[in-house]
Amino acid sequence: MSTLPLWADILVSLLLLLGASLALIGGIGLLKLDTFYKRIHAPSIITCGATVVIVLASMLYFSVKGGRFTIHEILIAVFVICTTPVTLMLLGRAALYRDRLENRAPAVAKDGDTTRQP
Amino acid sequence: MILPIALFLAQGMLAFALLFACIRMMRGPRAQDRVLALDTAYVVSMLLLMTLGIQTGTVFFFEASLVIAILGFVATVALAKFLMRGEVIE
């Protein structure tokens, strides 16, 4: 590990600790919330907050260390931010479909959002 | 230098987040909870690999975390489709 100037050291450390704290908050929320529809909101803190902050820390570290502008980590942030709503929406719809199928089975056929009956 | 201490603390917190996701994956009452916890574990392990890249100072971990992000997206979409329809490719 090469040495960084002090301001970059402090800034990278603060960004890393902030990102890891956000990830820990998301993990605690995933563990502690009681229903699935509350629980599906907890990983958004990780994918939207912690990923962006740790990507910023990595970009800053490699830019200062290499002496040139390094922004290829932004690809990860863009990809994660674009794909997380898609996965969570699909997962929420699948969970809603399964809940409707178990609790109110006759109402499912009227809604028209199913193609396959059990 | 305070960066090694911050890296150690950040990796510890990310490891605890990964542990909580694994506990939820083992304990989850239904299948969608387990899929959600698997998606969270993918993202947290990607972040952990990124902090490992900062620790070692090499850019090789960037490609590994990009591959993990893509595989996590594809795996979660396939599992959600499996939960919804009962089959992945129809």
Short mmCIF file of C-alpha atoms in Angstrom, two decimals, chain A residues 1 3-6 9-10 12-14 16-17 19-21 23-24 26-28 30-37 39-41 43 46-47 50-52 54-55 57-58 61-62 65 70 72-76 79-80 83-84 86-88 90-91 93-99 102 113 115-116, chain B residues 1-7 9-14 16-17 19-21 23-24 27-37 39-40 43-44 46-48 50-51 53-59 61-63 65-66 69-74 76-77 79-87 90:
data_model
loop_
_atom_site.label_atom_id
_atom_site.label_comp_id
_atom_site.label_asym_id
_atom_site.label_seq_id
_atom_site.Cartn_x
_atom_site.Cartn_y
_atom_site.Cartn_z
CA MET A 1 0.00 0.00 0.00
CA THR A 3 1.22 6.41 0.99
CA LEU A 4 -1.39 9.00 0.26
CA PRO A 5 -1.48 12.68 1.26
CA LEU A 6 -3.25 13.28 4.52
CA ASP A 9 -6.33 9.50 3.52
CA ILE A 10 -8.91 11.13 5.79
CA VAL A 12 -11.14 7.93 1.79
CA SER A 13 -11.42 6.68 5.37
CA LEU A 14 -14.53 8.75 6.05
CA LEU A 16 -15.36 3.96 3.59
CA LEU A 17 -16.71 4.16 7.13
CA GLY A 19 -20.48 3.29 3.25
CA ALA A 20 -19.86 0.39 5.60
CA SER A 21 -22.18 1.94 8.21
CA ALA A 23 -24.39 -1.41 4.64
CA LEU A 24 -24.59 -2.44 8.29
CA GLY A 26 -29.29 -2.21 5.71
CA GLY A 27 -28.26 -5.61 7.06
CA ILE A 28 -29.79 -4.91 10.46
CA LEU A 30 -33.08 -6.94 6.70
CA LEU A 31 -32.75 -8.97 9.88
CA LYS A 32 -35.06 -7.01 12.18
CA LEU A 33 -38.09 -5.96 10.13
CA ASP A 34 -41.04 -8.27 10.51
CA THR A 35 -42.91 -8.65 7.21
CA PHE A 36 -41.56 -9.26 3.73
CA TYR A 37 -43.01 -6.04 2.32
CA ARG A 39 -38.06 -6.11 4.53
CA ILE A 40 -37.79 -5.50 0.79
CA HIS A 41 -36.94 -1.85 1.45
CA PRO A 43 -31.41 -3.60 0.85
CA ILE A 46 -27.12 -0.88 0.60
CA THR A 47 -27.53 -0.71 -3.17
CA ALA A 50 -23.39 2.18 0.41
CA THR A 51 -22.45 1.23 -3.15
CA VAL A 52 -22.25 4.85 -4.30
CA ILE A 54 -17.73 3.04 -1.49
CA VAL A 55 -17.39 3.55 -5.25
CA ALA A 57 -13.96 6.14 -2.00
CA SER A 58 -12.41 3.71 -4.49
CA TYR A 61 -8.15 6.39 -3.75
CA PHE A 62 -7.09 5.21 -7.20
CA LYS A 65 -2.64 6.97 -5.96
CA THR A 70 -9.66 7.05 -12.67
CA HIS A 72 -13.94 3.22 -14.24
CA GLU A 73 -15.52 2.21 -10.92
CA ILE A 74 -18.51 4.37 -11.79
CA LEU A 75 -19.58 1.54 -14.09
CA ILE A 76 -20.42 -0.58 -11.04
CA PHE A 79 -25.08 -0.82 -13.20
CA VAL A 80 -26.20 -1.49 -9.64
CA THR A 83 -30.65 -3.01 -12.04
CA THR A 84 -31.76 -2.94 -8.39
CA VAL A 86 -35.87 -4.11 -11.66
CA THR A 87 -34.97 -7.00 -9.37
CA LEU A 88 -36.86 -5.63 -6.37
CA LEU A 90 -39.90 -8.47 -9.90
CA LEU A 91 -39.39 -9.93 -6.44
CA ARG A 93 -44.59 -8.87 -7.68
CA ALA A 94 -43.65 -12.53 -7.25
CA ALA A 95 -44.24 -12.28 -3.49
CA LEU A 96 -47.59 -10.56 -4.03
CA TYR A 97 -48.61 -13.24 -6.49
CA ARG A 98 -47.68 -16.01 -4.05
CA ASP A 99 -49.49 -14.31 -1.17
CA GLU A 102 -52.36 -18.67 -0.74
CA ASP A 113 -52.55 -10.98 -13.57
CA THR A 115 -51.47 -17.10 -16.35
CA ARG A 116 -51.16 -20.31 -14.44
CA MET B 1 -1.93 6.61 8.62
CA ILE B 2 -5.56 6.02 9.42
CA LEU B 3 -6.55 4.23 6.23
CA PRO B 4 -5.67 0.68 7.42
CA ILE B 5 -7.75 1.17 10.58
CA ALA B 6 -10.68 2.50 8.56
CA LEU B 7 -10.35 -0.39 6.13
CA LEU B 9 -13.48 -1.30 10.55
CA ALA B 10 -15.26 -1.06 7.20
CA GLN B 11 -14.53 -4.69 6.38
CA GLY B 12 -15.78 -5.71 9.82
CA MET B 13 -19.04 -3.82 9.34
CA LEU B 14 -19.51 -5.27 5.84
CA PHE B 16 -21.52 -8.23 9.83
CA ALA B 17 -23.96 -7.09 7.14
CA LEU B 19 -23.63 -12.32 8.33
CA PHE B 20 -27.06 -10.75 8.88
CA ALA B 21 -28.00 -11.49 5.28
CA ILE B 23 -28.92 -15.40 8.94
CA ARG B 24 -31.97 -14.07 7.12
CA ARG B 27 -34.15 -18.24 8.82
CA GLY B 28 -36.39 -16.65 6.20
CA PRO B 29 -39.92 -17.91 6.56
CA ARG B 30 -40.64 -18.06 2.86
CA ALA B 31 -38.75 -18.41 -0.40
CA GLN B 32 -38.89 -14.73 -1.37
CA ASP B 33 -37.13 -13.78 1.87
CA ARG B 34 -34.31 -16.12 0.98
CA VAL B 35 -34.03 -14.68 -2.53
CA LEU B 36 -33.94 -11.14 -1.14
CA ALA B 37 -31.24 -12.12 1.35
CA ASP B 39 -29.42 -10.53 -3.49
CA THR B 40 -28.26 -8.53 -0.47
CA VAL B 43 -24.21 -6.73 -3.19
CA VAL B 44 -22.44 -6.77 0.18
CA MET B 46 -19.24 -6.94 -4.04
CA LEU B 47 -18.62 -4.05 -1.66
CA LEU B 48 -16.31 -6.23 0.44
CA MET B 50 -14.06 -3.41 -3.51
CA THR B 51 -12.63 -2.57 -0.08
CA GLY B 53 -9.12 -3.76 -3.82
CA ILE B 54 -8.47 -0.52 -1.92
CA GLN B 55 -6.50 -2.47 0.69
CA THR B 56 -4.21 -4.19 -1.78
CA GLY B 57 -4.00 -1.22 -4.13
CA THR B 58 -4.62 -3.24 -7.29
CA VAL B 59 -7.39 -2.77 -9.86
CA PHE B 61 -10.72 -6.62 -7.86
CA PHE B 62 -12.72 -4.12 -9.90
CA GLU B 63 -13.41 -6.68 -12.61
CA SER B 65 -16.83 -7.01 -8.39
CA LEU B 66 -18.31 -6.07 -11.78
CA ALA B 69 -22.79 -7.44 -9.78
CA ILE B 70 -23.85 -8.81 -13.18
CA LEU B 71 -24.23 -12.38 -11.89
CA GLY B 72 -26.23 -11.18 -8.89
CA PHE B 73 -28.66 -9.32 -11.12
CA VAL B 74 -29.15 -12.30 -13.42
CA THR B 76 -32.10 -12.63 -8.73
CA VAL B 77 -34.15 -12.03 -11.87
CA LEU B 79 -35.13 -16.68 -9.11
CA ALA B 80 -37.93 -14.09 -9.04
CA LYS B 81 -39.24 -15.43 -12.33
CA PHE B 82 -39.05 -18.94 -10.93
CA LEU B 83 -41.06 -17.87 -7.88
CA MET B 84 -43.65 -16.22 -10.08
CA ARG B 85 -44.16 -18.80 -12.78
CA GLY B 86 -42.62 -22.01 -11.52
CA GLU B 87 -40.17 -22.17 -14.42
CA GLU B 90 -41.00 -20.70 -20.94
#
